[in-house]
Tab-separated table of C-alpha atoms in Angstrom:
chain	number	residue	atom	x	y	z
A	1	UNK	CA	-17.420	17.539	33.833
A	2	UNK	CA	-18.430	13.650	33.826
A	3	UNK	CA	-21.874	12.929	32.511
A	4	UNK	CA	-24.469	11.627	34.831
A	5	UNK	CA	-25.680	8.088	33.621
A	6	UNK	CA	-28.944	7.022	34.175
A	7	UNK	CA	-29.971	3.348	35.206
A	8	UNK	CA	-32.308	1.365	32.851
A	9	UNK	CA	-35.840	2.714	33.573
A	10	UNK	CA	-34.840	6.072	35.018
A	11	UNK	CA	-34.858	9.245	32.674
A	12	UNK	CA	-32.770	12.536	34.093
A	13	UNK	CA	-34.418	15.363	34.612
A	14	UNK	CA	-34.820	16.839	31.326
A	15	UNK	CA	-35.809	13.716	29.414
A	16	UNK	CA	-39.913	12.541	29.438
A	17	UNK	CA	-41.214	9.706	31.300
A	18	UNK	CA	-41.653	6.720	29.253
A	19	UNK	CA	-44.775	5.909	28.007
A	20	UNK	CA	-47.829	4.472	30.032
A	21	UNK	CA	-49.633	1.510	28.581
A	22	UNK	CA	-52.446	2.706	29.887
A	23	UNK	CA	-53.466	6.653	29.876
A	24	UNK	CA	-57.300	7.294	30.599
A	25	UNK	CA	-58.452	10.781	30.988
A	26	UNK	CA	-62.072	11.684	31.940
A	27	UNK	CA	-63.474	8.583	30.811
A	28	UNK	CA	-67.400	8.101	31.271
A	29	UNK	CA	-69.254	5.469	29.507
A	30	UNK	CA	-73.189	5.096	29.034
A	31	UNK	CA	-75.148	1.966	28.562
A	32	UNK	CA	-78.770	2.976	26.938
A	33	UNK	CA	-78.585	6.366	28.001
A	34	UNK	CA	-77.441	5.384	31.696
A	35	UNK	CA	-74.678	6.335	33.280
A	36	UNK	CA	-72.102	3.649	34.016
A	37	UNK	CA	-68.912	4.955	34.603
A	38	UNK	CA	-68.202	8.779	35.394
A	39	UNK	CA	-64.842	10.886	34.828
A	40	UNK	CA	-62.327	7.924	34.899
A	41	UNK	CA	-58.837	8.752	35.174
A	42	UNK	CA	-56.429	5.953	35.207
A	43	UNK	CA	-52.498	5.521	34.441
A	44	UNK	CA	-51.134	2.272	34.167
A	45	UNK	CA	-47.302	2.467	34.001
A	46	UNK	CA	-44.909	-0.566	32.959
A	47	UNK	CA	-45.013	-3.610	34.186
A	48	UNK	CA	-47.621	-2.592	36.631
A	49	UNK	CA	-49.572	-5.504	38.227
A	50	UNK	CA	-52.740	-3.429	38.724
A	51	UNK	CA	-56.109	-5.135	40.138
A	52	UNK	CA	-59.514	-3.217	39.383
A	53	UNK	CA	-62.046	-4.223	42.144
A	54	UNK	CA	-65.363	-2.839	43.473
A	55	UNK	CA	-68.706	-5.127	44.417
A	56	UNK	CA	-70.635	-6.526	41.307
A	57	UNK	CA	-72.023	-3.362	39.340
A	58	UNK	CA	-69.534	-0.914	39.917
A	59	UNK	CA	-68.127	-0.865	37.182
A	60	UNK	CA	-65.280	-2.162	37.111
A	61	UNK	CA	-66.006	-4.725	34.540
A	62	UNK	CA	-67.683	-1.777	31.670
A	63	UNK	CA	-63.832	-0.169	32.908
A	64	UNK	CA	-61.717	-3.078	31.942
A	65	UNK	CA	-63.726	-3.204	28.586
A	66	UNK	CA	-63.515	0.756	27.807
A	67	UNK	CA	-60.097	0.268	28.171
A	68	UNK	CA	-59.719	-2.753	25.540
A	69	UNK	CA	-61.707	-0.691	22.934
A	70	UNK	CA	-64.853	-3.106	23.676
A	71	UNK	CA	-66.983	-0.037	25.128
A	72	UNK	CA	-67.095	3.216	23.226
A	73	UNK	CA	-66.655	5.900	25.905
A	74	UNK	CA	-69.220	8.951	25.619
A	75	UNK	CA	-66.649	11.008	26.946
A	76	UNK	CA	-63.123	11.478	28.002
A	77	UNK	CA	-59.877	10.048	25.880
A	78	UNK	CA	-57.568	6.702	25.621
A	79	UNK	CA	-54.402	6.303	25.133
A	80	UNK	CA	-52.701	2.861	24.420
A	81	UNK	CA	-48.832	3.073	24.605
A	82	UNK	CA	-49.234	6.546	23.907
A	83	UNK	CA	-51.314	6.467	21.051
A	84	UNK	CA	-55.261	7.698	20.903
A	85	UNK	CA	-57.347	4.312	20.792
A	86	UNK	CA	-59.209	5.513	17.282
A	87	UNK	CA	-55.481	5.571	16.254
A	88	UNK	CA	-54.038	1.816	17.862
A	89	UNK	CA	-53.064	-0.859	15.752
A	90	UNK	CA	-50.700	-2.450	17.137
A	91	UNK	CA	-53.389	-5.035	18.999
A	92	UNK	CA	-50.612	-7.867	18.977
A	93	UNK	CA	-48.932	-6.101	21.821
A	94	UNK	CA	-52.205	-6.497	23.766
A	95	UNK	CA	-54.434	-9.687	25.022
A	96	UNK	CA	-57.540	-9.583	27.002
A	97	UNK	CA	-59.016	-12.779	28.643
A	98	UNK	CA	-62.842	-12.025	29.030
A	99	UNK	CA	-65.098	-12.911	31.987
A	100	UNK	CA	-67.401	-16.665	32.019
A	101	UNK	CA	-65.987	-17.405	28.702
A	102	UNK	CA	-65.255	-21.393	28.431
A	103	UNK	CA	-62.421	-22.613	26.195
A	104	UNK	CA	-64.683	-25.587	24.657
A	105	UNK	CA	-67.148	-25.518	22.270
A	106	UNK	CA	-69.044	-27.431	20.038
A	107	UNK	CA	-66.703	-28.536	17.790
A	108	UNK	CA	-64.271	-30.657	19.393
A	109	UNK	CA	-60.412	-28.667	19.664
A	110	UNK	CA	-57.502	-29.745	21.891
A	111	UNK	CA	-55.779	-27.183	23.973
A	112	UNK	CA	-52.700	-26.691	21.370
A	113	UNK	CA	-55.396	-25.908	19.045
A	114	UNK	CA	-57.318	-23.047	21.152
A	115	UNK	CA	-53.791	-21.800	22.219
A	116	UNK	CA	-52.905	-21.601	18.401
A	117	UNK	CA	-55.774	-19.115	17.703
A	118	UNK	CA	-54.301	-16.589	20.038
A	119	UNK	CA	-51.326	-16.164	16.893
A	120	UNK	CA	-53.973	-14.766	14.630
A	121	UNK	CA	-52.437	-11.174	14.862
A	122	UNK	CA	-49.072	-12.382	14.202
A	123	UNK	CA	-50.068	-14.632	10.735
A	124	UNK	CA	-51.122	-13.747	7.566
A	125	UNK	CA	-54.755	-15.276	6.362
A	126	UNK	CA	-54.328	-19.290	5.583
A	127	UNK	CA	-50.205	-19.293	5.904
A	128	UNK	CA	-49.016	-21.957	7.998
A	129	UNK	CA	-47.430	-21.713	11.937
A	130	UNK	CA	-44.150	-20.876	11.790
A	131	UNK	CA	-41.241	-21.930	13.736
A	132	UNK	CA	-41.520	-18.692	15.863
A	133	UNK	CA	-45.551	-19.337	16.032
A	134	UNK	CA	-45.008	-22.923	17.241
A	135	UNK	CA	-42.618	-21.631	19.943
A	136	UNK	CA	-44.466	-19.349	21.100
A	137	UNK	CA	-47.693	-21.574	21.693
A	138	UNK	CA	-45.653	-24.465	23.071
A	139	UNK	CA	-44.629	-21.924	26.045
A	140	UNK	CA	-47.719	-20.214	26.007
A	141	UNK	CA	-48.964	-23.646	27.294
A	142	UNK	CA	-46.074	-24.759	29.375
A	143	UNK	CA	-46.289	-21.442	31.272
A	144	UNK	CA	-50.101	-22.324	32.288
A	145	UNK	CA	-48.900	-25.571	33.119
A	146	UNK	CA	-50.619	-27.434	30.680
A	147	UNK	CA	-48.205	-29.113	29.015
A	148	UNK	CA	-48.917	-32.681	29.732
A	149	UNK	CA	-52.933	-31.789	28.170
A	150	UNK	CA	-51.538	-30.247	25.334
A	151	UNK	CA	-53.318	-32.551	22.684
A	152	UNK	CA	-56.643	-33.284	25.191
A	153	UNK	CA	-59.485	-31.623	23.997
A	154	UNK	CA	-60.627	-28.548	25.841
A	155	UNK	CA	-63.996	-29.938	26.618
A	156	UNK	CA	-62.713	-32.732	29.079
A	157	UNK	CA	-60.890	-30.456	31.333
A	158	UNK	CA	-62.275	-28.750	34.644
A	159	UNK	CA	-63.464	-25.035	34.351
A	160	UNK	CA	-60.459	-23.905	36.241
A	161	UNK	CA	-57.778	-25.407	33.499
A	162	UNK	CA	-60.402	-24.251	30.294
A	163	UNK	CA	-59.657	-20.495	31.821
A	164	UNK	CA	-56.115	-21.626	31.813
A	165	UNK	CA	-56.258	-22.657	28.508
A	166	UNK	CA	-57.511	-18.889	27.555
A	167	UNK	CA	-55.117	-17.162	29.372
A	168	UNK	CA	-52.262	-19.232	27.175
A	169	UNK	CA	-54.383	-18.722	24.324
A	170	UNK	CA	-54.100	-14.585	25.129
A	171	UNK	CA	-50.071	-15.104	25.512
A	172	UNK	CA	-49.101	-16.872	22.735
A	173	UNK	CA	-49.672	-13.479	20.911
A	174	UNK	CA	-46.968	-12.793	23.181
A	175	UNK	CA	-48.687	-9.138	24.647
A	176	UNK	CA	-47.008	-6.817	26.760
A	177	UNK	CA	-50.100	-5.504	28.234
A	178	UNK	CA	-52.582	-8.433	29.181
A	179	UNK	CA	-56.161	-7.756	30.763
A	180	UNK	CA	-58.018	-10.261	32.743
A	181	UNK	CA	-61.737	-9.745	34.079
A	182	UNK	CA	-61.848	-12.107	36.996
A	183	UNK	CA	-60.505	-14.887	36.063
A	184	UNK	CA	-60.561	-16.741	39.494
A	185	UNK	CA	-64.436	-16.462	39.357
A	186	UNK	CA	-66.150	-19.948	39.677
A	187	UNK	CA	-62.499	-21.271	39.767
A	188	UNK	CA	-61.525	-24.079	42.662
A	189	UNK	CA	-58.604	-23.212	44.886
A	190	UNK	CA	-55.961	-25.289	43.405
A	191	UNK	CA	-56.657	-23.713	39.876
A	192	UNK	CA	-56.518	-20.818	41.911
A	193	UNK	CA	-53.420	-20.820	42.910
A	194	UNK	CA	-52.109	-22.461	40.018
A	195	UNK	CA	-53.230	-18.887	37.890
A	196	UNK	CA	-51.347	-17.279	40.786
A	197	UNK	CA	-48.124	-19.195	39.511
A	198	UNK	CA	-48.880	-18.125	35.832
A	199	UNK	CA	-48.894	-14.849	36.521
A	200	UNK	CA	-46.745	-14.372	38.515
A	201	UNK	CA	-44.297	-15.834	36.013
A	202	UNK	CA	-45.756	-13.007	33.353
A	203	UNK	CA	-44.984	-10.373	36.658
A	204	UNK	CA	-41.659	-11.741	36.148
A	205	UNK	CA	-41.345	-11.070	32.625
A	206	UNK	CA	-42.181	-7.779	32.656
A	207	UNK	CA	-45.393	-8.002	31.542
A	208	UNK	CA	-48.418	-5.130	32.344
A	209	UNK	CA	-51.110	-6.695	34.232
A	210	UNK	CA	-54.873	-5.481	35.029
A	211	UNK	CA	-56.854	-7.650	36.636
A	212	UNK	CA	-60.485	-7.330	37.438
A	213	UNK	CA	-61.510	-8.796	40.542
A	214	UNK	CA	-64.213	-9.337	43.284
A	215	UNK	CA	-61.783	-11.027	45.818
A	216	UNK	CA	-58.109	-11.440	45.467
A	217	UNK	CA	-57.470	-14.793	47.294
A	218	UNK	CA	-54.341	-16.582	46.434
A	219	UNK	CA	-53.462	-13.761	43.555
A	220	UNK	CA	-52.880	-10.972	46.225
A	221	UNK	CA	-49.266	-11.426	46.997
A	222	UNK	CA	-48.882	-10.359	42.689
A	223	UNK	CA	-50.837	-6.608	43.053
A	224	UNK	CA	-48.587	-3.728	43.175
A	225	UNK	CA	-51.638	-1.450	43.537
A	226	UNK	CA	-55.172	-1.681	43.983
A	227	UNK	CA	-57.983	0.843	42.356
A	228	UNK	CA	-61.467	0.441	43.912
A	229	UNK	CA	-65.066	1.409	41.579
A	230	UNK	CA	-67.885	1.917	43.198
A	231	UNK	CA	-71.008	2.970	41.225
A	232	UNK	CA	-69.020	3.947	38.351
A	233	UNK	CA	-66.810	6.329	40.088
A	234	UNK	CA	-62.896	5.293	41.027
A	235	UNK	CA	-63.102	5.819	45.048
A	236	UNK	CA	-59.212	4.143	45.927
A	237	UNK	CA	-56.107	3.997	43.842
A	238	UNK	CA	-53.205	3.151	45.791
A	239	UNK	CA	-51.550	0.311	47.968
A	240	UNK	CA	-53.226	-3.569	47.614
A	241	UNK	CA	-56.031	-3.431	49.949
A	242	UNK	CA	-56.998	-6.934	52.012
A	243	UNK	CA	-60.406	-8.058	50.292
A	244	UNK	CA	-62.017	-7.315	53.150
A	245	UNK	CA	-61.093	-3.643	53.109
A	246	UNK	CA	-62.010	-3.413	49.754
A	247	UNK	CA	-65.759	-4.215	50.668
A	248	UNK	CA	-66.029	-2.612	54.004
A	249	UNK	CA	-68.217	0.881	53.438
A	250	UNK	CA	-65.888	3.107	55.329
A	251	UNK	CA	-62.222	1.640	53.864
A	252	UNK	CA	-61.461	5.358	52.498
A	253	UNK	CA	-61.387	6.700	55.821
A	254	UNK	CA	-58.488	4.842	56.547
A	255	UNK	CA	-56.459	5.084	53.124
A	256	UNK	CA	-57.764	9.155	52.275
A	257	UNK	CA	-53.913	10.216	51.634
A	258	UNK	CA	-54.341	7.794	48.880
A	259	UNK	CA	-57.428	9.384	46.972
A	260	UNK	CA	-56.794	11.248	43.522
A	261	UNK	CA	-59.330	14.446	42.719
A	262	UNK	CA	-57.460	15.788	39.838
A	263	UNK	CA	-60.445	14.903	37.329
A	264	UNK	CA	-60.741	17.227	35.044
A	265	UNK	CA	-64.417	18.093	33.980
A	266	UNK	CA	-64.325	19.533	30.645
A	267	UNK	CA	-62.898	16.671	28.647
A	268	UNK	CA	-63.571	16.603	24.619
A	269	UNK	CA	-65.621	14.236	23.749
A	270	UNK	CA	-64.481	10.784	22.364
A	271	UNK	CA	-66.637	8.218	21.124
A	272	UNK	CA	-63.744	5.698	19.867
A	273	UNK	CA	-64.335	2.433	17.088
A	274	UNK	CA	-65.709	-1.046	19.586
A	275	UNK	CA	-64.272	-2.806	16.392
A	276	UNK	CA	-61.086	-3.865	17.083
A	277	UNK	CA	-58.773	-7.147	16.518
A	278	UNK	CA	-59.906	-8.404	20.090
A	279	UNK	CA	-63.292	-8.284	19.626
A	280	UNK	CA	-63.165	-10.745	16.920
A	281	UNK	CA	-60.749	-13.024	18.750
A	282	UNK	CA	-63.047	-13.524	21.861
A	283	UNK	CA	-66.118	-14.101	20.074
A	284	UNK	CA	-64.038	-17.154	18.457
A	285	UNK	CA	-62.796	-18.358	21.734
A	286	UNK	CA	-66.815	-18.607	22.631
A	287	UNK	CA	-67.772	-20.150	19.836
Protein backbone atom coordinates (compact mmCIF):
# COMPACT_ATOMS: atom_id res chain seq x y z
CA UNK A 1 0.00 0.00 0.00
CA UNK A 2 1.71 3.42 -1.24
CA UNK A 3 1.73 6.17 1.31
CA UNK A 4 -0.31 9.22 0.71
CA UNK A 5 2.03 12.38 0.55
CA UNK A 6 0.91 15.50 1.61
CA UNK A 7 1.72 18.92 -0.20
CA UNK A 8 3.63 21.63 1.78
CA UNK A 9 0.98 23.28 4.03
CA UNK A 10 -1.52 20.43 4.08
CA UNK A 11 -1.50 17.92 7.13
CA UNK A 12 -3.51 14.35 6.52
CA UNK A 13 -6.08 13.61 8.49
CA UNK A 14 -4.59 12.43 11.58
CA UNK A 15 -1.86 15.05 11.94
CA UNK A 16 -2.86 18.76 13.79
CA UNK A 17 -3.22 21.90 12.00
CA UNK A 18 -0.26 24.02 12.18
CA UNK A 19 -0.12 26.62 14.46
CA UNK A 20 -2.05 30.04 14.26
CA UNK A 21 -0.07 33.18 14.87
CA UNK A 22 -2.79 34.51 16.24
CA UNK A 23 -5.32 32.48 18.71
CA UNK A 24 -7.71 34.83 20.81
CA UNK A 25 -10.34 33.27 22.88
CA UNK A 26 -12.96 35.33 24.82
CA UNK A 27 -10.99 38.32 24.92
CA UNK A 28 -12.61 41.49 26.71
CA UNK A 29 -10.60 44.39 27.71
CA UNK A 30 -11.60 47.37 30.17
CA UNK A 31 -10.32 50.86 30.15
CA UNK A 32 -11.08 52.50 33.83
CA UNK A 33 -13.63 50.15 34.63
CA UNK A 34 -15.40 50.52 31.07
CA UNK A 35 -16.01 48.12 28.85
CA UNK A 36 -14.09 48.27 25.58
CA UNK A 37 -13.98 45.19 23.93
CA UNK A 38 -16.36 42.13 24.80
CA UNK A 39 -15.76 38.22 24.18
CA UNK A 40 -13.22 38.52 21.25
CA UNK A 41 -12.51 35.51 19.41
CA UNK A 42 -10.07 35.77 16.64
CA UNK A 43 -7.73 33.19 14.62
CA UNK A 44 -5.23 34.46 12.46
CA UNK A 45 -3.71 31.59 10.40
CA UNK A 46 -0.35 31.88 8.24
CA UNK A 47 0.34 34.23 6.06
CA UNK A 48 -3.05 35.69 6.48
CA UNK A 49 -3.43 39.31 5.21
CA UNK A 50 -6.17 40.17 7.73
CA UNK A 51 -7.62 43.92 7.99
CA UNK A 52 -9.43 44.89 11.39
CA UNK A 53 -11.94 47.74 10.61
CA UNK A 54 -14.98 49.29 12.35
CA UNK A 55 -15.75 53.37 12.62
CA UNK A 56 -13.44 55.29 15.13
CA UNK A 57 -14.23 53.81 18.74
CA UNK A 58 -15.01 50.42 18.05
CA UNK A 59 -12.45 49.03 19.03
CA UNK A 60 -10.58 47.92 16.78
CA UNK A 61 -7.56 49.87 17.68
CA UNK A 62 -7.68 48.62 21.95
CA UNK A 63 -7.96 44.95 19.62
CA UNK A 64 -4.84 45.35 17.63
CA UNK A 65 -3.06 46.41 20.95
CA UNK A 66 -4.54 43.40 23.21
CA UNK A 67 -3.20 41.37 20.73
CA UNK A 68 0.54 42.86 20.80
CA UNK A 69 0.58 42.48 24.65
CA UNK A 70 0.10 46.48 24.88
CA UNK A 71 -3.48 46.04 26.64
CA UNK A 72 -3.87 43.60 29.49
CA UNK A 73 -7.14 41.78 28.74
CA UNK A 74 -9.58 41.43 31.88
CA UNK A 75 -10.67 38.36 30.47
CA UNK A 76 -10.33 35.68 27.92
CA UNK A 77 -6.70 34.11 26.72
CA UNK A 78 -3.79 34.77 23.94
CA UNK A 79 -1.97 32.75 22.21
CA UNK A 80 1.09 33.85 20.04
CA UNK A 81 2.36 31.00 17.74
CA UNK A 82 0.84 28.77 20.07
CA UNK A 83 2.19 29.91 23.13
CA UNK A 84 0.09 31.82 26.14
CA UNK A 85 1.18 35.63 25.85
CA UNK A 86 2.41 35.64 29.81
CA UNK A 87 4.61 32.84 28.31
CA UNK A 88 6.01 34.65 24.63
CA UNK A 89 9.41 35.54 24.17
CA UNK A 90 10.17 35.16 21.12
CA UNK A 91 9.12 39.11 20.27
CA UNK A 92 11.76 39.12 17.31
CA UNK A 93 9.35 37.08 15.29
CA UNK A 94 6.83 39.93 15.76
CA UNK A 95 6.74 43.89 14.74
CA UNK A 96 4.00 46.27 15.33
CA UNK A 97 3.92 49.76 13.61
CA UNK A 98 1.73 51.98 15.97
CA UNK A 99 -0.88 54.58 14.95
CA UNK A 100 0.22 58.83 14.52
CA UNK A 101 3.64 57.90 15.50
CA UNK A 102 6.29 60.12 13.36
CA UNK A 103 9.73 58.67 12.58
CA UNK A 104 11.59 62.14 13.52
CA UNK A 105 12.36 63.51 16.56
CA UNK A 106 14.31 65.88 18.24
CA UNK A 107 17.50 64.70 17.81
CA UNK A 108 18.41 64.67 14.32
CA UNK A 109 18.65 60.60 12.81
CA UNK A 110 18.71 59.59 9.12
CA UNK A 111 16.46 56.87 7.96
CA UNK A 112 19.34 54.01 8.08
CA UNK A 113 19.58 55.06 11.56
CA UNK A 114 15.72 54.70 12.67
CA UNK A 115 15.63 51.49 10.47
CA UNK A 116 18.71 50.22 12.55
CA UNK A 117 16.76 50.42 15.87
CA UNK A 118 14.24 47.93 14.67
CA UNK A 119 17.52 45.12 15.17
CA UNK A 120 17.40 45.71 18.87
CA UNK A 121 15.89 42.16 19.51
CA UNK A 122 18.36 40.54 17.39
CA UNK A 123 21.76 42.34 19.18
CA UNK A 124 23.23 42.05 22.30
CA UNK A 125 23.52 45.51 24.51
CA UNK A 126 26.44 47.90 22.87
CA UNK A 127 27.82 45.04 20.23
CA UNK A 128 28.17 46.33 16.89
CA UNK A 129 25.73 45.57 13.49
CA UNK A 130 26.68 42.65 12.05
CA UNK A 131 26.94 41.59 8.56
CA UNK A 132 23.50 39.82 8.86
CA UNK A 133 22.14 43.14 10.83
CA UNK A 134 23.39 45.41 8.02
CA UNK A 135 21.62 43.19 5.45
CA UNK A 136 18.80 43.06 6.86
CA UNK A 137 18.30 46.96 7.33
CA UNK A 138 19.63 47.72 3.86
CA UNK A 139 16.45 45.62 2.51
CA UNK A 140 14.34 46.61 5.16
CA UNK A 141 14.75 50.05 3.43
CA UNK A 142 14.94 49.06 -0.16
CA UNK A 143 11.65 47.16 0.29
CA UNK A 144 9.87 50.60 1.46
CA UNK A 145 11.48 52.12 -1.33
CA UNK A 146 13.63 54.30 0.40
CA UNK A 147 16.72 53.55 -0.73
CA UNK A 148 17.84 56.63 -2.46
CA UNK A 149 16.94 58.63 1.35
CA UNK A 150 18.77 56.20 3.11
CA UNK A 151 21.28 58.70 4.81
CA UNK A 152 18.51 61.89 4.79
CA UNK A 153 17.38 62.58 8.03
CA UNK A 154 13.90 61.49 8.95
CA UNK A 155 12.75 64.94 9.77
CA UNK A 156 12.94 66.31 6.08
CA UNK A 157 10.74 63.74 4.61
CA UNK A 158 6.81 63.97 4.06
CA UNK A 159 4.56 62.19 6.71
CA UNK A 160 3.72 59.53 4.23
CA UNK A 161 7.62 58.32 3.74
CA UNK A 162 8.35 58.94 7.93
CA UNK A 163 5.48 56.00 8.27
CA UNK A 164 7.49 54.29 5.65
CA UNK A 165 10.45 54.67 7.41
CA UNK A 166 8.63 52.80 10.55
CA UNK A 167 7.28 50.15 8.77
CA UNK A 168 11.16 49.29 7.54
CA UNK A 169 12.17 50.05 10.90
CA UNK A 170 9.45 47.07 12.16
CA UNK A 171 11.02 44.64 9.29
CA UNK A 172 14.42 44.82 9.70
CA UNK A 173 13.72 42.62 12.83
CA UNK A 174 12.73 40.54 10.08
CA UNK A 175 8.98 39.40 11.86
CA UNK A 176 6.82 36.88 10.58
CA UNK A 177 3.80 38.35 12.06
CA UNK A 178 3.70 42.26 11.52
CA UNK A 179 0.75 44.53 12.92
CA UNK A 180 -0.10 47.85 11.53
CA UNK A 181 -2.83 50.29 13.09
CA UNK A 182 -3.77 52.40 10.13
CA UNK A 183 -1.04 53.26 8.64
CA UNK A 184 -2.61 55.05 5.55
CA UNK A 185 -4.18 57.57 8.06
CA UNK A 186 -3.21 61.25 7.21
CA UNK A 187 -1.13 59.61 4.37
CA UNK A 188 -1.38 61.26 0.58
CA UNK A 189 -2.36 58.89 -2.19
CA UNK A 190 0.90 58.28 -3.76
CA UNK A 191 2.40 57.20 -0.30
CA UNK A 192 -0.62 55.36 -0.34
CA UNK A 193 -0.15 53.31 -2.83
CA UNK A 194 3.41 53.14 -2.48
CA UNK A 195 2.62 51.16 1.26
CA UNK A 196 0.33 49.10 -0.99
CA UNK A 197 3.58 47.99 -2.96
CA UNK A 198 5.45 47.28 0.40
CA UNK A 199 3.16 45.11 1.51
CA UNK A 200 2.26 43.52 -0.84
CA UNK A 201 5.87 42.48 -1.34
CA UNK A 202 5.75 41.19 2.60
CA UNK A 203 2.17 39.25 1.22
CA UNK A 204 4.59 37.79 -1.05
CA UNK A 205 6.97 36.63 1.39
CA UNK A 206 4.84 34.93 3.42
CA UNK A 207 4.53 37.21 5.94
CA UNK A 208 1.20 37.45 8.55
CA UNK A 209 -0.42 40.69 8.17
CA UNK A 210 -3.15 42.61 10.44
CA UNK A 211 -3.95 45.73 9.53
CA UNK A 212 -6.14 48.17 11.30
CA UNK A 213 -8.06 50.33 9.18
CA UNK A 214 -10.87 52.98 8.72
CA UNK A 215 -10.89 52.78 4.83
CA UNK A 216 -8.96 50.43 2.70
CA UNK A 217 -8.26 52.56 -0.46
CA UNK A 218 -5.42 51.48 -2.59
CA UNK A 219 -4.46 48.51 0.11
CA UNK A 220 -7.73 46.52 -0.66
CA UNK A 221 -6.64 44.39 -3.51
CA UNK A 222 -3.86 42.80 -0.42
CA UNK A 223 -6.92 41.61 2.27
CA UNK A 224 -7.69 38.04 2.22
CA UNK A 225 -10.39 38.65 4.86
CA UNK A 226 -11.98 41.37 6.55
CA UNK A 227 -13.24 41.38 10.46
CA UNK A 228 -15.55 44.32 11.31
CA UNK A 229 -15.75 45.88 15.42
CA UNK A 230 -18.33 47.73 16.26
CA UNK A 231 -18.66 48.93 19.89
CA UNK A 232 -16.27 46.47 21.06
CA UNK A 233 -17.98 43.48 19.75
CA UNK A 234 -16.58 41.57 16.34
CA UNK A 235 -19.94 41.88 14.07
CA UNK A 236 -18.16 40.42 10.41
CA UNK A 237 -15.31 38.06 9.87
CA UNK A 238 -15.17 36.86 6.49
CA UNK A 239 -14.60 37.96 2.74
CA UNK A 240 -12.90 41.79 2.13
CA UNK A 241 -15.81 43.99 2.32
CA UNK A 242 -15.83 47.38 -0.11
CA UNK A 243 -15.28 50.34 2.49
CA UNK A 244 -18.44 51.34 1.92
CA UNK A 245 -20.03 48.13 3.14
CA UNK A 246 -18.02 48.17 5.99
CA UNK A 247 -19.74 51.49 7.22
CA UNK A 248 -23.20 51.01 5.95
CA UNK A 249 -25.52 50.05 9.27
CA UNK A 250 -27.22 47.11 7.70
CA UNK A 251 -23.90 45.35 5.81
CA UNK A 252 -24.59 42.04 8.01
CA UNK A 253 -27.76 41.50 6.42
CA UNK A 254 -26.16 40.84 3.36
CA UNK A 255 -22.94 38.79 4.52
CA UNK A 256 -25.03 36.76 7.77
CA UNK A 257 -23.61 33.22 6.42
CA UNK A 258 -20.42 34.84 7.33
CA UNK A 259 -21.07 35.66 11.15
CA UNK A 260 -19.26 33.45 13.92
CA UNK A 261 -21.39 32.91 17.45
CA UNK A 262 -19.24 30.27 18.87
CA UNK A 263 -18.07 32.66 21.85
CA UNK A 264 -17.74 30.94 24.62
CA UNK A 265 -18.86 32.79 27.89
CA UNK A 266 -17.12 31.28 30.70
CA UNK A 267 -13.53 32.00 29.82
CA UNK A 268 -10.76 31.98 32.82
CA UNK A 269 -9.63 34.96 33.48
CA UNK A 270 -6.29 36.37 32.08
CA UNK A 271 -4.83 39.51 32.95
CA UNK A 272 -1.39 39.06 30.88
CA UNK A 273 2.21 41.38 31.51
CA UNK A 274 1.69 45.10 29.04
CA UNK A 275 5.58 44.89 29.45
CA UNK A 276 6.89 43.47 26.62
CA UNK A 277 10.00 44.05 24.07
CA UNK A 278 7.57 46.20 21.81
CA UNK A 279 6.52 48.44 24.16
CA UNK A 280 9.92 49.70 24.70
CA UNK A 281 10.74 49.83 21.00
CA UNK A 282 7.79 52.21 20.08
CA UNK A 283 8.23 54.54 22.79
CA UNK A 284 11.90 54.98 21.18
CA UNK A 285 10.60 55.38 17.73
CA UNK A 286 8.49 58.51 19.40
CA UNK A 287 11.02 59.89 21.06
Amino acid sequence: MSTPVNTPGETSADEPGPVPPVELTGGSVSIGGVPILRGVDLRVGSGDFLALMGANGSGKSTLVRALTGLRPLAAGELRLFGTPLDEFRAWRRVGFVPQRTGAASGVPASVWEVVASGRLTHRRMLRPLSRADRSAIRDAIEVVGLGDRARQTTSTLSGGQQQRTLIARALAGEPELLFLDEPTAGVDLPNQHALAETLGELKRRGATIVLVAHELGPLAPLVDRCVVMRNGVKEYDGPRLADHEVHTPHFGEIHLHHHEHDQDEHRPPHVPQVSTPLECTHEEAAQ
